[in-house]
Amino acid sequence: MKKSDSLNINQTVDRRQFLRLSALGLAGLNLSAFCTSCGERKHQTSTARQPNILLFVADDAGWNDVGYHNPQIDTPNIDRLALQGVQLDHFYVCPTCSPTRASLLTGRPASRFGILGPIAGRSRLALPLNSPTLAQSLHASGYATAITGKWHLGLRPEVGPNHYGFEHCYGYLHGQIDQYTHEYKNGDRSWHRNGEFIEETGHATDLIADEAIRFIRQNSGKNTPFFLYVPFSVPHYPLQEPEEWTQRYRTIENESRRLFAASMTHADAAIGRILQALSAEQMEEETLVIFFSDNGGQKDWNPTTEYNMRHGPNDRLGDNTPLCGWKGQLYEGGIRVPAVFYWHGILAPRVLTEVTHVIDIFPTLAALANAPIPN
């Protein structure tokens, strides 16, 4: 990034310009200067400090797996964010999960770290411990930082989120888990809190949301902003959804697709609960909310030994219509995903057609928070 790309801190930016500029990773975007053009009294007060950042990431959700692209999928909370926020219509990620997450947290190509695909099995590959991360930059700027959900950048506690700038971490280390036993496909333990393996009862989607809500409530009323990263375990297989969610899709004949749709709706409801907690603590106007998927939808899943064959096979999973291709491919179906930026009262609803990429998020958020951006 060239210094000439930066905005002068005295330059005002209206809210329609904000996403177009900041999504390009412009390091000089100044929050206070931006807010002077909002004009409305509540915006002046609610954005006087660094904003909270709430980042949701779905696992394997395809282009056509959200309601605002496909009305057959029931995702009212994601849809509200999309219709009242900024839809990034050409937002790109890596074709698989670990590379996307590495690029998100470092602002650099995942290939720089040798992360070329999902970190799997008992691999000792991990994001290098000396890698500057978004969480570290935000923490250095006064943010409370937490992750609740999927890590997938190191499969052992010694390379877990606590070592990369997250003060609080909870969820699982691996790339996939049984939603109820919370074990990896080979039986390894993965569910943890702050680097210590724990045993808990419940569906991973609900537990991840519960922890995120606890973090929001614990940080309510404090004079410091927070960065809360919530990467869900679904709709990635194995698909395990109770009737509460599957009954809504009785008209879908294919059982695998019915389970996939149910997992999207379950995750959306979890997002809704987290957003309700944010609103109940009167923090909505000072929080930037982001949603996107880590890669495109996967076509199917045919396990051979995973989970002792308790789950699958699934002949139909995600839906990337009308895009071509699937997860793991460089066609648009694998790398162009639904993405939304929402900030109540600050970002005007619109559809952004410029090309943006997951690698832009680090410099964008760091600039917004006046946090250090590593060379």
PDB file of C-alpha atoms in Angstrom, residues 40-312:
ATOM      1  CA  GLU A  40     -27.046  13.714  12.402  1.00  0.00           C
ATOM      2  CA  ARG A  41     -26.580  14.381  16.113  1.00  0.00           C
ATOM      3  CA  LYS A  42     -26.690  10.743  17.226  1.00  0.00           C
ATOM      4  CA  HIS A  43     -23.933   9.795  14.814  1.00  0.00           C
ATOM      5  CA  GLN A  44     -21.636  12.418  16.268  1.00  0.00           C
ATOM      6  CA  THR A  45     -21.896  10.946  19.747  1.00  0.00           C
ATOM      7  CA  SER A  46     -22.160   7.244  18.994  1.00  0.00           C
ATOM      8  CA  THR A  47     -18.991   7.160  16.886  1.00  0.00           C
ATOM      9  CA  ALA A  48     -16.847   9.463  19.042  1.00  0.00           C
ATOM     10  CA  ARG A  49     -14.684   6.507  20.038  1.00  0.00           C
ATOM     11  CA  GLN A  50     -13.210   3.625  18.077  1.00  0.00           C
ATOM     12  CA  PRO A  51     -16.037   1.386  16.876  1.00  0.00           C
ATOM     13  CA  ASN A  52     -16.666  -2.124  18.094  1.00  0.00           C
ATOM     14  CA  ILE A  53     -16.126  -4.704  15.357  1.00  0.00           C
ATOM     15  CA  LEU A  54     -18.296  -7.824  15.166  1.00  0.00           C
ATOM     16  CA  LEU A  55     -17.164 -10.212  12.416  1.00  0.00           C
ATOM     17  CA  PHE A  56     -19.275 -13.239  11.426  1.00  0.00           C
ATOM     18  CA  VAL A  57     -17.867 -15.892   9.083  1.00  0.00           C
ATOM     19  CA  ALA A  58     -19.962 -18.775   7.755  1.00  0.00           C
ATOM     20  CA  ASP A  59     -18.216 -22.023   6.830  1.00  0.00           C
ATOM     21  CA  ASP A  60     -18.895 -23.167   3.229  1.00  0.00           C
ATOM     22  CA  ALA A  61     -21.945 -20.978   2.573  1.00  0.00           C
ATOM     23  CA  GLY A  62     -22.374 -20.556  -1.183  1.00  0.00           C
ATOM     24  CA  TRP A  63     -23.543 -17.560  -3.154  1.00  0.00           C
ATOM     25  CA  ASN A  64     -27.120 -18.880  -3.278  1.00  0.00           C
ATOM     26  CA  ASP A  65     -27.247 -20.042   0.358  1.00  0.00           C
ATOM     27  CA  VAL A  66     -28.484 -16.755   1.834  1.00  0.00           C
ATOM     28  CA  GLY A  67     -32.011 -15.429   1.675  1.00  0.00           C
ATOM     29  CA  TYR A  68     -31.188 -12.121   0.015  1.00  0.00           C
ATOM     30  CA  HIS A  69     -29.862 -14.108  -2.960  1.00  0.00           C
ATOM     31  CA  ASN A  70     -32.282 -17.025  -2.707  1.00  0.00           C
ATOM     32  CA  PRO A  71     -35.708 -16.607  -1.038  1.00  0.00           C
ATOM     33  CA  GLN A  72     -35.947 -20.384  -0.531  1.00  0.00           C
ATOM     34  CA  ILE A  73     -33.337 -20.045   2.236  1.00  0.00           C
ATOM     35  CA  ASP A  74     -34.640 -18.544   5.477  1.00  0.00           C
ATOM     36  CA  THR A  75     -31.962 -16.170   6.816  1.00  0.00           C
ATOM     37  CA  PRO A  76     -33.879 -13.102   8.034  1.00  0.00           C
ATOM     38  CA  ASN A  77     -31.067 -11.700  10.183  1.00  0.00           C
ATOM     39  CA  ILE A  78     -28.400 -11.900   7.490  1.00  0.00           C
ATOM     40  CA  ASP A  79     -30.954 -10.481   5.056  1.00  0.00           C
ATOM     41  CA  ARG A  80     -31.605  -7.514   7.333  1.00  0.00           C
ATOM     42  CA  LEU A  81     -27.901  -6.753   7.485  1.00  0.00           C
ATOM     43  CA  ALA A  82     -27.740  -6.969   3.684  1.00  0.00           C
ATOM     44  CA  LEU A  83     -30.817  -4.855   2.988  1.00  0.00           C
ATOM     45  CA  GLN A  84     -29.929  -2.185   5.564  1.00  0.00           C
ATOM     46  CA  GLY A  85     -26.187  -2.281   4.983  1.00  0.00           C
ATOM     47  CA  VAL A  86     -23.676  -2.525   2.171  1.00  0.00           C
ATOM     48  CA  GLN A  87     -23.686  -5.664   0.058  1.00  0.00           C
ATOM     49  CA  LEU A  88     -20.242  -6.405  -1.351  1.00  0.00           C
ATOM     50  CA  ASP A  89     -21.362  -7.877  -4.644  1.00  0.00           C
ATOM     51  CA  HIS A  90     -17.881  -8.817  -5.857  1.00  0.00           C
ATOM     52  CA  PHE A  91     -16.184  -9.960  -2.658  1.00  0.00           C
ATOM     53  CA  TYR A  92     -13.556 -12.643  -3.119  1.00  0.00           C
ATOM     54  CA  VAL A  93     -11.871 -15.125  -0.796  1.00  0.00           C
ATOM     55  CA  CYS A  94      -9.595 -18.139  -1.173  1.00  0.00           C
ATOM     56  CA  PRO A  95     -11.107 -21.397  -2.480  1.00  0.00           C
ATOM     57  CA  THR A  96     -10.707 -23.162   0.893  1.00  0.00           C
ATOM     58  CA  CYS A  97     -10.940 -22.251   4.533  1.00  0.00           C
ATOM     59  CA  SER A  98      -7.466 -22.080   6.149  1.00  0.00           C
ATOM     60  CA  PRO A  99      -6.066 -19.801   3.407  1.00  0.00           C
ATOM     61  CA  THR A 100      -9.023 -17.419   3.706  1.00  0.00           C
ATOM     62  CA  ARG A 101      -8.614 -17.212   7.478  1.00  0.00           C
ATOM     63  CA  ALA A 102      -4.878 -16.617   7.183  1.00  0.00           C
ATOM     64  CA  SER A 103      -5.441 -13.807   4.685  1.00  0.00           C
ATOM     65  CA  LEU A 104      -8.177 -12.309   6.851  1.00  0.00           C
ATOM     66  CA  LEU A 105      -6.039 -12.118   9.967  1.00  0.00           C
ATOM     67  CA  THR A 106      -2.736 -11.105   8.349  1.00  0.00           C
ATOM     68  CA  GLY A 107      -3.748  -9.005   5.351  1.00  0.00           C
ATOM     69  CA  ARG A 108      -1.300 -11.052   3.275  1.00  0.00           C
ATOM     70  CA  PRO A 109      -1.612 -13.938   0.802  1.00  0.00           C
ATOM     71  CA  ALA A 110      -1.831 -17.220   2.692  1.00  0.00           C
ATOM     72  CA  SER A 111       0.790 -18.672   0.375  1.00  0.00           C
ATOM     73  CA  ARG A 112       3.363 -16.468   2.153  1.00  0.00           C
ATOM     74  CA  PHE A 113       2.961 -18.814   5.124  1.00  0.00           C
ATOM     75  CA  GLY A 114       2.809 -22.066   3.184  1.00  0.00           C
ATOM     76  CA  ILE A 115      -0.921 -22.367   3.883  1.00  0.00           C
ATOM     77  CA  LEU A 116      -2.154 -23.574   0.508  1.00  0.00           C
ATOM     78  CA  GLY A 117      -5.218 -25.549   1.597  1.00  0.00           C
ATOM     79  CA  PRO A 118      -7.081 -26.764   4.690  1.00  0.00           C
ATOM     80  CA  ILE A 119      -4.792 -27.684   7.592  1.00  0.00           C
ATOM     81  CA  ALA A 120      -5.889 -31.257   8.211  1.00  0.00           C
ATOM     82  CA  GLY A 121      -5.179 -34.515  10.014  1.00  0.00           C
ATOM     83  CA  ARG A 122      -2.495 -34.056  12.667  1.00  0.00           C
ATOM     84  CA  SER A 123      -0.491 -31.584  10.625  1.00  0.00           C
ATOM     85  CA  ARG A 124       1.935 -29.374  12.527  1.00  0.00           C
ATOM     86  CA  LEU A 125       1.502 -26.626   9.953  1.00  0.00           C
ATOM     87  CA  ALA A 126       0.244 -23.407  11.508  1.00  0.00           C
ATOM     88  CA  LEU A 127       0.273 -19.689  10.984  1.00  0.00           C
ATOM     89  CA  PRO A 128       3.794 -18.657  12.092  1.00  0.00           C
ATOM     90  CA  LEU A 129       3.773 -17.375  15.652  1.00  0.00           C
ATOM     91  CA  ASN A 130       5.590 -14.181  14.660  1.00  0.00           C
ATOM     92  CA  SER A 131       2.938 -13.211  12.109  1.00  0.00           C
ATOM     93  CA  PRO A 132       1.407  -9.777  12.821  1.00  0.00           C
ATOM     94  CA  THR A 133      -2.375 -10.184  12.968  1.00  0.00           C
ATOM     95  CA  LEU A 134      -5.454  -8.007  12.920  1.00  0.00           C
ATOM     96  CA  ALA A 135      -6.230  -9.016  16.502  1.00  0.00           C
ATOM     97  CA  GLN A 136      -2.761  -7.929  17.638  1.00  0.00           C
ATOM     98  CA  SER A 137      -3.055  -4.559  15.907  1.00  0.00           C
ATOM     99  CA  LEU A 138      -6.470  -3.897  17.384  1.00  0.00           C
ATOM    100  CA  HIS A 139      -5.370  -5.037  20.834  1.00  0.00           C
ATOM    101  CA  ALA A 140      -2.392  -2.682  20.639  1.00  0.00           C
ATOM    102  CA  SER A 141      -4.876   0.097  19.917  1.00  0.00           C
ATOM    103  CA  GLY A 142      -6.899  -0.607  23.066  1.00  0.00           C
ATOM    104  CA  TYR A 143      -9.374  -3.234  21.865  1.00  0.00           C
ATOM    105  CA  ALA A 144     -10.617  -6.208  23.847  1.00  0.00           C
ATOM    106  CA  THR A 145     -10.248  -9.133  21.445  1.00  0.00           C
ATOM    107  CA  ALA A 146     -12.053 -12.475  21.316  1.00  0.00           C
ATOM    108  CA  ILE A 147     -12.808 -15.364  18.994  1.00  0.00           C
ATOM    109  CA  THR A 148     -15.714 -17.749  19.533  1.00  0.00           C
ATOM    110  CA  GLY A 149     -15.786 -20.543  16.980  1.00  0.00           C
ATOM    111  CA  LYS A 150     -13.500 -22.072  14.368  1.00  0.00           C
ATOM    112  CA  TRP A 151      -9.753 -21.354  14.351  1.00  0.00           C
ATOM    113  CA  HIS A 152      -8.191 -23.703  11.719  1.00  0.00           C
ATOM    114  CA  LEU A 153      -4.805 -21.969  11.646  1.00  0.00           C
ATOM    115  CA  GLY A 154      -3.135 -24.437  13.990  1.00  0.00           C
ATOM    116  CA  LEU A 155      -4.495 -27.694  15.374  1.00  0.00           C
ATOM    117  CA  ARG A 156      -2.834 -27.611  18.807  1.00  0.00           C
ATOM    118  CA  PRO A 157      -3.360 -25.285  21.789  1.00  0.00           C
ATOM    119  CA  GLU A 158       0.208 -23.977  21.528  1.00  0.00           C
ATOM    120  CA  VAL A 159      -0.716 -22.516  18.136  1.00  0.00           C
ATOM    121  CA  GLY A 160      -4.227 -21.494  19.133  1.00  0.00           C
ATOM    122  CA  PRO A 161      -5.803 -18.027  18.991  1.00  0.00           C
ATOM    123  CA  ASN A 162      -4.375 -16.828  22.342  1.00  0.00           C
ATOM    124  CA  HIS A 163      -0.950 -16.721  20.675  1.00  0.00           C
ATOM    125  CA  TYR A 164      -2.112 -14.421  17.864  1.00  0.00           C
ATOM    126  CA  GLY A 165      -3.639 -11.457  19.634  1.00  0.00           C
ATOM    127  CA  PHE A 166      -6.914 -12.873  20.986  1.00  0.00           C
ATOM    128  CA  GLU A 167      -7.251 -12.265  24.718  1.00  0.00           C
ATOM    129  CA  HIS A 168     -10.151 -14.682  24.905  1.00  0.00           C
ATOM    130  CA  CYS A 169     -10.668 -17.713  22.703  1.00  0.00           C
ATOM    131  CA  TYR A 170     -13.332 -20.386  22.674  1.00  0.00           C
ATOM    132  CA  GLY A 171     -14.498 -22.963  20.177  1.00  0.00           C
ATOM    133  CA  TYR A 172     -12.482 -25.487  18.210  1.00  0.00           C
ATOM    134  CA  LEU A 173      -9.033 -25.652  16.675  1.00  0.00           C
ATOM    135  CA  HIS A 174      -9.695 -27.919  13.695  1.00  0.00           C
ATOM    136  CA  GLY A 175     -11.437 -27.387  10.375  1.00  0.00           C
ATOM    137  CA  GLN A 176     -14.518 -29.453  11.125  1.00  0.00           C
ATOM    138  CA  ILE A 177     -16.152 -31.145  14.105  1.00  0.00           C
ATOM    139  CA  ASP A 178     -19.061 -33.309  15.145  1.00  0.00           C
ATOM    140  CA  GLN A 179     -21.593 -30.658  16.161  1.00  0.00           C
ATOM    141  CA  TYR A 180     -22.425 -32.442  19.429  1.00  0.00           C
ATOM    142  CA  THR A 181     -19.312 -34.366  20.544  1.00  0.00           C
ATOM    143  CA  HIS A 182     -17.142 -31.475  19.285  1.00  0.00           C
ATOM    144  CA  GLU A 183     -14.442 -33.909  18.185  1.00  0.00           C
ATOM    145  CA  TYR A 184     -12.493 -33.756  14.937  1.00  0.00           C
ATOM    146  CA  LYS A 185     -13.149 -36.334  12.223  1.00  0.00           C
ATOM    147  CA  ASN A 186     -10.297 -38.568  13.464  1.00  0.00           C
ATOM    148  CA  GLY A 187     -11.496 -38.437  17.069  1.00  0.00           C
ATOM    149  CA  ASP A 188      -9.023 -35.806  18.287  1.00  0.00           C
ATOM    150  CA  ARG A 189     -10.228 -33.339  20.895  1.00  0.00           C
ATOM    151  CA  SER A 190     -10.709 -29.816  19.621  1.00  0.00           C
ATOM    152  CA  TRP A 191     -13.202 -27.943  21.820  1.00  0.00           C
ATOM    153  CA  HIS A 192     -11.411 -25.510  24.100  1.00  0.00           C
ATOM    154  CA  ARG A 193     -11.515 -22.331  26.107  1.00  0.00           C
ATOM    155  CA  ASN A 194      -8.313 -20.283  26.223  1.00  0.00           C
ATOM    156  CA  GLY A 195      -6.128 -23.199  25.201  1.00  0.00           C
ATOM    157  CA  GLU A 196      -7.568 -25.742  27.642  1.00  0.00           C
ATOM    158  CA  PHE A 197      -9.634 -28.604  26.243  1.00  0.00           C
ATOM    159  CA  ILE A 198     -13.129 -28.692  27.771  1.00  0.00           C
ATOM    160  CA  GLU A 199     -16.234 -30.870  27.598  1.00  0.00           C
ATOM    161  CA  GLU A 200     -19.582 -29.179  26.977  1.00  0.00           C
ATOM    162  CA  THR A 201     -23.059 -30.280  25.988  1.00  0.00           C
ATOM    163  CA  GLY A 202     -24.911 -28.737  23.068  1.00  0.00           C
ATOM    164  CA  HIS A 203     -24.861 -27.990  19.369  1.00  0.00           C
ATOM    165  CA  ALA A 204     -21.752 -26.060  18.333  1.00  0.00           C
ATOM    166  CA  THR A 205     -23.829 -23.301  16.701  1.00  0.00           C
ATOM    167  CA  ASP A 206     -25.636 -22.561  19.964  1.00  0.00           C
ATOM    168  CA  LEU A 207     -22.508 -22.766  22.112  1.00  0.00           C
ATOM    169  CA  ILE A 208     -20.579 -20.404  19.833  1.00  0.00           C
ATOM    170  CA  ALA A 209     -23.423 -17.875  19.992  1.00  0.00           C
ATOM    171  CA  ASP A 210     -23.773 -18.220  23.775  1.00  0.00           C
ATOM    172  CA  GLU A 211     -20.088 -17.417  24.289  1.00  0.00           C
ATOM    173  CA  ALA A 212     -20.261 -14.428  21.936  1.00  0.00           C
ATOM    174  CA  ILE A 213     -23.241 -13.065  23.871  1.00  0.00           C
ATOM    175  CA  ARG A 214     -21.384 -13.480  27.168  1.00  0.00           C
ATOM    176  CA  PHE A 215     -18.441 -11.539  25.750  1.00  0.00           C
ATOM    177  CA  ILE A 216     -20.701  -8.686  24.584  1.00  0.00           C
ATOM    178  CA  ARG A 217     -22.398  -8.445  27.972  1.00  0.00           C
ATOM    179  CA  GLN A 218     -19.089  -8.539  29.819  1.00  0.00           C
ATOM    180  CA  ASN A 219     -17.809  -5.650  27.713  1.00  0.00           C
ATOM    181  CA  SER A 220     -20.965  -3.576  27.942  1.00  0.00           C
ATOM    182  CA  GLY A 221     -20.476  -0.225  29.625  1.00  0.00           C
ATOM    183  CA  LYS A 222     -16.711  -0.368  29.429  1.00  0.00           C
ATOM    184  CA  ASN A 223     -14.776   2.515  28.000  1.00  0.00           C
ATOM    185  CA  THR A 224     -12.895   0.296  25.557  1.00  0.00           C
ATOM    186  CA  PRO A 225     -14.013  -1.062  22.170  1.00  0.00           C
ATOM    187  CA  PHE A 226     -14.019  -4.745  21.276  1.00  0.00           C
ATOM    188  CA  PHE A 227     -13.178  -6.954  18.318  1.00  0.00           C
ATOM    189  CA  LEU A 228     -15.329 -10.090  18.360  1.00  0.00           C
ATOM    190  CA  TYR A 229     -14.626 -12.695  15.666  1.00  0.00           C
ATOM    191  CA  VAL A 230     -17.394 -15.305  15.350  1.00  0.00           C
ATOM    192  CA  PRO A 231     -16.531 -17.996  12.767  1.00  0.00           C
ATOM    193  CA  PHE A 232     -19.309 -20.598  12.759  1.00  0.00           C
ATOM    194  CA  SER A 233     -18.906 -24.346  12.222  1.00  0.00           C
ATOM    195  CA  VAL A 234     -21.775 -24.521   9.738  1.00  0.00           C
ATOM    196  CA  PRO A 235     -23.004 -25.108   7.094  1.00  0.00           C
ATOM    197  CA  HIS A 236     -19.838 -27.238   6.792  1.00  0.00           C
ATOM    198  CA  TYR A 237     -20.465 -30.965   7.162  1.00  0.00           C
ATOM    199  CA  PRO A 238     -21.170 -33.031   9.196  1.00  0.00           C
ATOM    200  CA  LEU A 239     -24.747 -31.804   9.037  1.00  0.00           C
ATOM    201  CA  GLN A 240     -26.572 -32.445  12.306  1.00  0.00           C
ATOM    202  CA  GLU A 241     -29.685 -30.354  12.743  1.00  0.00           C
ATOM    203  CA  PRO A 242     -32.650 -30.986  15.063  1.00  0.00           C
ATOM    204  CA  GLU A 243     -36.203 -30.967  13.776  1.00  0.00           C
ATOM    205  CA  GLU A 244     -36.649 -27.387  14.979  1.00  0.00           C
ATOM    206  CA  TRP A 245     -34.640 -26.350  11.928  1.00  0.00           C
ATOM    207  CA  THR A 246     -35.237 -29.138   9.406  1.00  0.00           C
ATOM    208  CA  GLN A 247     -39.048 -28.894   9.641  1.00  0.00           C
ATOM    209  CA  ARG A 248     -38.914 -25.537   7.876  1.00  0.00           C
ATOM    210  CA  TYR A 249     -37.620 -27.234   4.753  1.00  0.00           C
ATOM    211  CA  ARG A 250     -39.984 -30.157   4.363  1.00  0.00           C
ATOM    212  CA  THR A 251     -40.600 -29.104   0.777  1.00  0.00           C
ATOM    213  CA  ILE A 252     -36.949 -29.813  -0.095  1.00  0.00           C
ATOM    214  CA  GLU A 253     -36.927 -33.437  -1.189  1.00  0.00           C
ATOM    215  CA  ASN A 254     -33.181 -34.007  -1.065  1.00  0.00           C
ATOM    216  CA  GLU A 255     -32.284 -34.837   2.547  1.00  0.00           C
ATOM    217  CA  SER A 256     -28.724 -33.527   2.304  1.00  0.00           C
ATOM    218  CA  ARG A 257     -29.822 -30.208   0.886  1.00  0.00           C
ATOM    219  CA  ARG A 258     -32.589 -30.013   3.496  1.00  0.00           C
ATOM    220  CA  LEU A 259     -30.020 -30.424   6.276  1.00  0.00           C
ATOM    221  CA  PHE A 260     -27.723 -27.856   4.667  1.00  0.00           C
ATOM    222  CA  ALA A 261     -30.531 -25.280   4.437  1.00  0.00           C
ATOM    223  CA  ALA A 262     -31.499 -25.995   8.041  1.00  0.00           C
ATOM    224  CA  SER A 263     -27.933 -25.387   9.210  1.00  0.00           C
ATOM    225  CA  MET A 264     -27.924 -22.000   7.464  1.00  0.00           C
ATOM    226  CA  THR A 265     -31.148 -21.027   9.204  1.00  0.00           C
ATOM    227  CA  HIS A 266     -29.800 -22.256  12.543  1.00  0.00           C
ATOM    228  CA  ALA A 267     -26.669 -20.124  12.097  1.00  0.00           C
ATOM    229  CA  ASP A 268     -28.794 -17.145  11.081  1.00  0.00           C
ATOM    230  CA  ALA A 269     -30.842 -17.500  14.258  1.00  0.00           C
ATOM    231  CA  ALA A 270     -27.605 -17.553  16.265  1.00  0.00           C
ATOM    232  CA  ILE A 271     -26.512 -14.356  14.511  1.00  0.00           C
ATOM    233  CA  GLY A 272     -29.880 -12.876  15.391  1.00  0.00           C
ATOM    234  CA  ARG A 273     -29.413 -13.692  19.083  1.00  0.00           C
ATOM    235  CA  ILE A 274     -25.978 -12.062  19.078  1.00  0.00           C
ATOM    236  CA  LEU A 275     -27.341  -8.958  17.361  1.00  0.00           C
ATOM    237  CA  GLN A 276     -30.184  -8.798  19.892  1.00  0.00           C
ATOM    238  CA  ALA A 277     -27.626  -8.851  22.710  1.00  0.00           C
ATOM    239  CA  LEU A 278     -25.764  -6.020  20.993  1.00  0.00           C
ATOM    240  CA  SER A 279     -28.984  -4.014  20.763  1.00  0.00           C
ATOM    241  CA  ALA A 280     -30.005  -4.795  24.346  1.00  0.00           C
ATOM    242  CA  GLU A 281     -26.690  -3.401  25.562  1.00  0.00           C
ATOM    243  CA  GLN A 282     -27.291  -0.285  23.409  1.00  0.00           C
ATOM    244  CA  MET A 283     -24.146  -0.921  21.393  1.00  0.00           C
ATOM    245  CA  GLU A 284     -25.616  -1.229  17.886  1.00  0.00           C
ATOM    246  CA  GLU A 285     -24.803   2.318  16.790  1.00  0.00           C
ATOM    247  CA  GLU A 286     -21.159   1.989  17.800  1.00  0.00           C
ATOM    248  CA  THR A 287     -20.561  -1.428  16.201  1.00  0.00           C
ATOM    249  CA  LEU A 288     -19.520  -2.299  12.671  1.00  0.00           C
ATOM    250  CA  VAL A 289     -20.967  -5.721  11.773  1.00  0.00           C
ATOM    251  CA  ILE A 290     -19.461  -7.813   8.974  1.00  0.00           C
ATOM    252  CA  PHE A 291     -20.671 -11.091   7.489  1.00  0.00           C
ATOM    253  CA  PHE A 292     -19.135 -13.262   4.795  1.00  0.00           C
ATOM    254  CA  SER A 293     -18.421 -16.889   3.917  1.00  0.00           C
ATOM    255  CA  ASP A 294     -14.920 -18.363   3.968  1.00  0.00           C
ATOM    256  CA  ASN A 295     -15.309 -19.945   0.512  1.00  0.00           C
ATOM    257  CA  GLY A 296     -17.984 -21.071  -1.896  1.00  0.00           C
ATOM    258  CA  GLY A 297     -20.361 -23.928  -1.281  1.00  0.00           C
ATOM    259  CA  GLN A 298     -19.141 -27.523  -1.491  1.00  0.00           C
ATOM    260  CA  LYS A 299     -20.816 -29.824  -4.010  1.00  0.00           C
ATOM    261  CA  ASP A 300     -21.033 -33.033  -1.953  1.00  0.00           C
ATOM    262  CA  TRP A 301     -19.282 -35.166   0.672  1.00  0.00           C
ATOM    263  CA  ASN A 302     -18.476 -38.859   0.492  1.00  0.00           C
ATOM    264  CA  PRO A 303     -16.623 -39.906   3.657  1.00  0.00           C
ATOM    265  CA  THR A 304     -14.585 -43.083   3.833  1.00  0.00           C
ATOM    266  CA  THR A 305     -13.460 -43.243   7.469  1.00  0.00           C
ATOM    267  CA  GLU A 306     -14.370 -39.900   9.046  1.00  0.00           C
ATOM    268  CA  TYR A 307     -16.340 -39.895  12.319  1.00  0.00           C
ATOM    269  CA  ASN A 308     -16.405 -43.718  12.220  1.00  0.00           C
ATOM    270  CA  MET A 309     -18.921 -43.329   9.394  1.00  0.00           C
ATOM    271  CA  ARG A 310     -21.607 -41.871  11.671  1.00  0.00           C
ATOM    272  CA  HIS A 311     -22.316 -39.037   9.202  1.00  0.00           C
ATOM    273  CA  GLY A 312     -22.857 -38.693   5.481  1.00  0.00           C
TER     274      GLY A 312
END
